[in-house]
Tab-separated table of C-alpha atoms in Angstrom:
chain	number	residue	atom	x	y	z
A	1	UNK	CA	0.000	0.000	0.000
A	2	UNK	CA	2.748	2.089	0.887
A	3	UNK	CA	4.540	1.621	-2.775
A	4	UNK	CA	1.474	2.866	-4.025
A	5	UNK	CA	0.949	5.843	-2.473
A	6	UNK	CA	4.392	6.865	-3.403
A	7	UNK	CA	3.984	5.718	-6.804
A	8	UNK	CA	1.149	8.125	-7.225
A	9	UNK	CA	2.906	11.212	-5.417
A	10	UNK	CA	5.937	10.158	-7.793
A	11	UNK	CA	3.561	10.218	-11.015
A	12	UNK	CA	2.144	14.004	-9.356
A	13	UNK	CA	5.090	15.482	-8.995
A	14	UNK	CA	6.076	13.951	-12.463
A	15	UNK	CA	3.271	15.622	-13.478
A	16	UNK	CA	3.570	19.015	-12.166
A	17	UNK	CA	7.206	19.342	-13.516
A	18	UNK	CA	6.032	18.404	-16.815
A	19	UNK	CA	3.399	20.871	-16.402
A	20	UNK	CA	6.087	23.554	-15.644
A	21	UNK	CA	8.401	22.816	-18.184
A	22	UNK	CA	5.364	23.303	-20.668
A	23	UNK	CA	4.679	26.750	-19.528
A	24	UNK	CA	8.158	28.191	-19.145
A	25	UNK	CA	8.770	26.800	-22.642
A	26	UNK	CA	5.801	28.148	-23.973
A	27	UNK	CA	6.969	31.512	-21.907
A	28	UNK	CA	9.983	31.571	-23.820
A	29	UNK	CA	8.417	30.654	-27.304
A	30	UNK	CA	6.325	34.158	-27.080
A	31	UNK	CA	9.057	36.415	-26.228
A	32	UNK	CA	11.532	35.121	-28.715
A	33	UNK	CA	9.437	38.041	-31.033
A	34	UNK	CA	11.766	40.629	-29.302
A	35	UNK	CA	15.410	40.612	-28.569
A	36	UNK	CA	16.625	43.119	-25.978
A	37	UNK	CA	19.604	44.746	-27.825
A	38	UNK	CA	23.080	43.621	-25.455
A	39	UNK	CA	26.516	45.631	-25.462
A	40	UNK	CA	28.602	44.729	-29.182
A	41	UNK	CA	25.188	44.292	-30.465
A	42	UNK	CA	24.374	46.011	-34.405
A	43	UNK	CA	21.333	45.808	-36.202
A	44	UNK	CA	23.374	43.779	-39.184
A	45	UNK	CA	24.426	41.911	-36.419
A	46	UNK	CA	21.315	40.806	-35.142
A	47	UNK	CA	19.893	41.029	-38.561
A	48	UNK	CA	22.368	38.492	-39.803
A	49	UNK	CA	21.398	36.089	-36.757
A	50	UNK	CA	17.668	35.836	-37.719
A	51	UNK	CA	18.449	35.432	-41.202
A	52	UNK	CA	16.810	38.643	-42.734
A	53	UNK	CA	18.338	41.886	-44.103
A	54	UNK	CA	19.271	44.826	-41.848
A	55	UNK	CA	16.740	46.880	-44.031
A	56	UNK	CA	13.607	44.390	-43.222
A	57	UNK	CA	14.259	44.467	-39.419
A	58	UNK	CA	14.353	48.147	-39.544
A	59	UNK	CA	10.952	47.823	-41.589
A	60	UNK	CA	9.591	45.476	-38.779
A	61	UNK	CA	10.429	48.165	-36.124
A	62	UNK	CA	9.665	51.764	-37.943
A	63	UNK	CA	13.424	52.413	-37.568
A	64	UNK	CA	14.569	55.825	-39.536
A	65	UNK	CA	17.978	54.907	-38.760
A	66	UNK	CA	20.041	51.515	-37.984
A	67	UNK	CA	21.494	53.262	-35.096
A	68	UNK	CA	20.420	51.210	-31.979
A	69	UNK	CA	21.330	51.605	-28.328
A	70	UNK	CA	21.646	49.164	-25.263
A	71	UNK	CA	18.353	47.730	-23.882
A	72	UNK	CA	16.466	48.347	-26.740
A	73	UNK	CA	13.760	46.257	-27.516
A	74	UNK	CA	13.241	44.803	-31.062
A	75	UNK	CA	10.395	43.200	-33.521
A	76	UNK	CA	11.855	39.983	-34.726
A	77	UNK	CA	9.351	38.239	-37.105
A	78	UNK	CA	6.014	40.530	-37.667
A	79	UNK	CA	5.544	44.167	-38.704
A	80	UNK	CA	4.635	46.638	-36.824
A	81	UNK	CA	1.453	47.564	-38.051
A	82	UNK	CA	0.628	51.029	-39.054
A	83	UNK	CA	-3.504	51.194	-39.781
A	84	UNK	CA	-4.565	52.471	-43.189
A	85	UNK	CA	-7.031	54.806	-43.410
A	86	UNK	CA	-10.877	54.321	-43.318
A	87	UNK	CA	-12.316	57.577	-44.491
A	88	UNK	CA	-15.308	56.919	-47.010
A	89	UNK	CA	-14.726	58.934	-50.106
A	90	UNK	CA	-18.048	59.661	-49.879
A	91	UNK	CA	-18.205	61.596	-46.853
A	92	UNK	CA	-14.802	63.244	-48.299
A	93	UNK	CA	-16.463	64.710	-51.767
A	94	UNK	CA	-19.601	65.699	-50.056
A	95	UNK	CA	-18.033	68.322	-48.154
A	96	UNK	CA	-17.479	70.270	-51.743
A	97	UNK	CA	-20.635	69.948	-53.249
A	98	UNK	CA	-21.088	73.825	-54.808
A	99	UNK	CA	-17.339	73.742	-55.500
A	100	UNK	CA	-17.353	76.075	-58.906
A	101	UNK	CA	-16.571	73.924	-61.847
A	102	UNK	CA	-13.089	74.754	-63.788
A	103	UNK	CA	-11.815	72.750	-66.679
A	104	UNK	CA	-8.413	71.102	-65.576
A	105	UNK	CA	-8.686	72.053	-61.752
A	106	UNK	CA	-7.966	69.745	-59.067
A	107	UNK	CA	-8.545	72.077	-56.165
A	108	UNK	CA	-11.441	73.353	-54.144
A	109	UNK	CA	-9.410	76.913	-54.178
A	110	UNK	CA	-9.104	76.553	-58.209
A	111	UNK	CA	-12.379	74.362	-58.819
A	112	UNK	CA	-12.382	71.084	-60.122
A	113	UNK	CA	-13.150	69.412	-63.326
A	114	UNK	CA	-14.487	65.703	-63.455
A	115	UNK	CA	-11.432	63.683	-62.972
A	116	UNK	CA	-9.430	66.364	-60.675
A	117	UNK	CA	-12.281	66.149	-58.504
A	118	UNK	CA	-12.261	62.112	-58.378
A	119	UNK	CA	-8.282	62.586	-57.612
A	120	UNK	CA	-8.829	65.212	-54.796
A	121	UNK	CA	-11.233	63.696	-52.879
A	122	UNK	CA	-9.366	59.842	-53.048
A	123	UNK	CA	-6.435	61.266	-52.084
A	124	UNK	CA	-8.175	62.990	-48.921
A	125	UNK	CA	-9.544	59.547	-48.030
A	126	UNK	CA	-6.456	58.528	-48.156
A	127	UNK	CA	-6.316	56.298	-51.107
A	128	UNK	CA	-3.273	57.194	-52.911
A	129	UNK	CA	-4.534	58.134	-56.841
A	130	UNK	CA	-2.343	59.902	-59.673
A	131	UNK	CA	-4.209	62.523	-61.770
A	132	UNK	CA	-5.675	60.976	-64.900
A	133	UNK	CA	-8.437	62.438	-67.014
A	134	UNK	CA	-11.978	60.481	-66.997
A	135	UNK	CA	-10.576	58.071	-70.075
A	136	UNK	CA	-7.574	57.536	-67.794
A	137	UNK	CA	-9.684	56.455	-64.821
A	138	UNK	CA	-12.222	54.382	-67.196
A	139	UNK	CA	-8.655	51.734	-68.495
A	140	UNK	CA	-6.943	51.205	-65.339
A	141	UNK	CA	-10.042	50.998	-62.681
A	142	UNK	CA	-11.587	46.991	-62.245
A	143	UNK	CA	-15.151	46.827	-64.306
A	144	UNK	CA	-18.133	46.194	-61.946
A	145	UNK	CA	-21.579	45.843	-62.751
A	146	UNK	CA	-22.793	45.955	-59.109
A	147	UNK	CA	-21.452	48.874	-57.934
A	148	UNK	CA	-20.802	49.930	-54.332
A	149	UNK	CA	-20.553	53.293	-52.586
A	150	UNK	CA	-17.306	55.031	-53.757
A	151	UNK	CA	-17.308	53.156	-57.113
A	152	UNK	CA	-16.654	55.470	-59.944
A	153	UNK	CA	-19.649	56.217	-63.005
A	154	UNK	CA	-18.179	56.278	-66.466
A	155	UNK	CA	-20.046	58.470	-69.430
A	156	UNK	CA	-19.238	58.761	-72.935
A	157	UNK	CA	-19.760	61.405	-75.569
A	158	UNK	CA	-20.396	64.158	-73.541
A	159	UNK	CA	-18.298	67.390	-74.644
A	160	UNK	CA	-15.860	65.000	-76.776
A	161	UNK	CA	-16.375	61.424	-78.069
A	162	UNK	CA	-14.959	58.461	-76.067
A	163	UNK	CA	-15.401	58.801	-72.456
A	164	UNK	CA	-15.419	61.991	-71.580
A	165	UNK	CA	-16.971	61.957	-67.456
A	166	UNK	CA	-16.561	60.630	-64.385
A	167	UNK	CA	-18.388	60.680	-61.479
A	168	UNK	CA	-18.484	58.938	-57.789
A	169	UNK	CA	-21.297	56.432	-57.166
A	170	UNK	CA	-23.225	57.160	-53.658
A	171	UNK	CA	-25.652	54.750	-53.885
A	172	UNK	CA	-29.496	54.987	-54.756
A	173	UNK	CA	-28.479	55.352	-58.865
A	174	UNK	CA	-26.905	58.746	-58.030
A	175	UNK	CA	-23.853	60.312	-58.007
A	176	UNK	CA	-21.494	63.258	-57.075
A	177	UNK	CA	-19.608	64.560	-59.717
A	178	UNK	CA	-17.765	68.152	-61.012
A	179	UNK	CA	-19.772	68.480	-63.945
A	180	UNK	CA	-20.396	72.646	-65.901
A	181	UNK	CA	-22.915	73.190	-62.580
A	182	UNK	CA	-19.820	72.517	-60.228
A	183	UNK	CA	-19.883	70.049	-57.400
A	184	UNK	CA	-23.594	68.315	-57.149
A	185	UNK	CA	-25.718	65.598	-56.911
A	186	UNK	CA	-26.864	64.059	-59.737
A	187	UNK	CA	-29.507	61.010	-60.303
A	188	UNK	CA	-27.590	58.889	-63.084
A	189	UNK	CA	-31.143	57.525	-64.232
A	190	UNK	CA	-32.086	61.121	-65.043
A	191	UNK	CA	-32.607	61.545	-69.031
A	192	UNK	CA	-28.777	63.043	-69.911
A	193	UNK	CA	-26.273	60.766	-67.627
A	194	UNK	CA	-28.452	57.901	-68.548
A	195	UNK	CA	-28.208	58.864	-72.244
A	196	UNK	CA	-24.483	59.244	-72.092
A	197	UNK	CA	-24.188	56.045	-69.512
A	198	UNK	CA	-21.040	53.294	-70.027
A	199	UNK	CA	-20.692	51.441	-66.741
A	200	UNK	CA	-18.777	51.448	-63.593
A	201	UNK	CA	-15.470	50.907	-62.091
A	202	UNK	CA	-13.511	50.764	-58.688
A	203	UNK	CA	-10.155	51.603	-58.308
């Protein structure tokens, strides 16, 4: 009986050291992301220890420089994250609706045409978008036939044949475009836009 007993405290303690070994090593497995920068230490040093270029680690860590200092704590294997932006373009080019209209402007100051308005306002939501005229935006943006809220309208034949407009989709068939009126809100089933329709596009 008394074998037993200390069998089973044997096969406990067995156990619990088991148990312990489990969590320090699992302890150890999470904070192997960082390494705490020691005397002699360089970031090509420590670079060239995990295998990656100097470059990448200063990537991971939003270095500006690869000067590092003694204690410092570094990323080794994810990004630091930096969130993009989430403004709806939508809620950007409403804010200009009465903007004068000016052929070539891409400015509330200046006015806007069509397709310097469509640049201006992505570019305030934070969607990075090079000037292009209307015909520009119409070959490079991804065809859609449902379109969503900040999808772009494409017409053709309107002051010049080909497509010639471009407007932002805001659901409900309408849209907000820089058209002769400036700025405004237009209903793309109305007799004109739907005359001159094409189809719509996202960038």
């Amino acid at each position: 009986m008394k074998k037993n007993k200390k069998y089973r405290w044997g096969l406990k303690l067995a156990t619990l050291a088991l148990s312990t070994s489990v969590l320090f090593s699992t302890i150890e497995t999470a904070s192997a992301a960082t390494y705490t920068v020691k005397s002699g230490d360089s970031l090509w040093k420590i670079a060239n220890q995990q295998g990656v270029s100097y470059q990448t680690l200063m990537k991971w860590n939003n270095l500006s420089s690869p000067t590092i200092h003694v204690g410092q704590k570094l990323n080794l294997n994810t990004p630091v994250s930096t969130p993009k932006p989430t403004t709806n373009p939508v809620q950007i080019a409403k804010q200009y609706v009465g903007v004068k209209y000016t052929f070539g402007g891409n400015t509330p100051g200046t006015g806007f045409d069509c397709s310097g308005y469509v640049t201006y306002v992505f570019n305030k939501a934070g969607i990075p978008t090079a000037r292009k005229t209307a015909a520009g935006f119409y070959n490079t943006s991804k065809k859609v036939s449902t379109p969503k809220v900040g999808d772009l309208v494409f017409f053709a034949n309107t002051y010049k044949a080909g497509i010639s407009h471009v407007g932002i989709y805001i659901g409900n068939n309408q849209m907000i475009n820089a058209s002769n009126s400036g700025v405004n809100i237009a209903s793309i089933n109305s007799s004109y836009w739907k005359k001159h329709f094409v189809g719509y596009g996202r960038i």
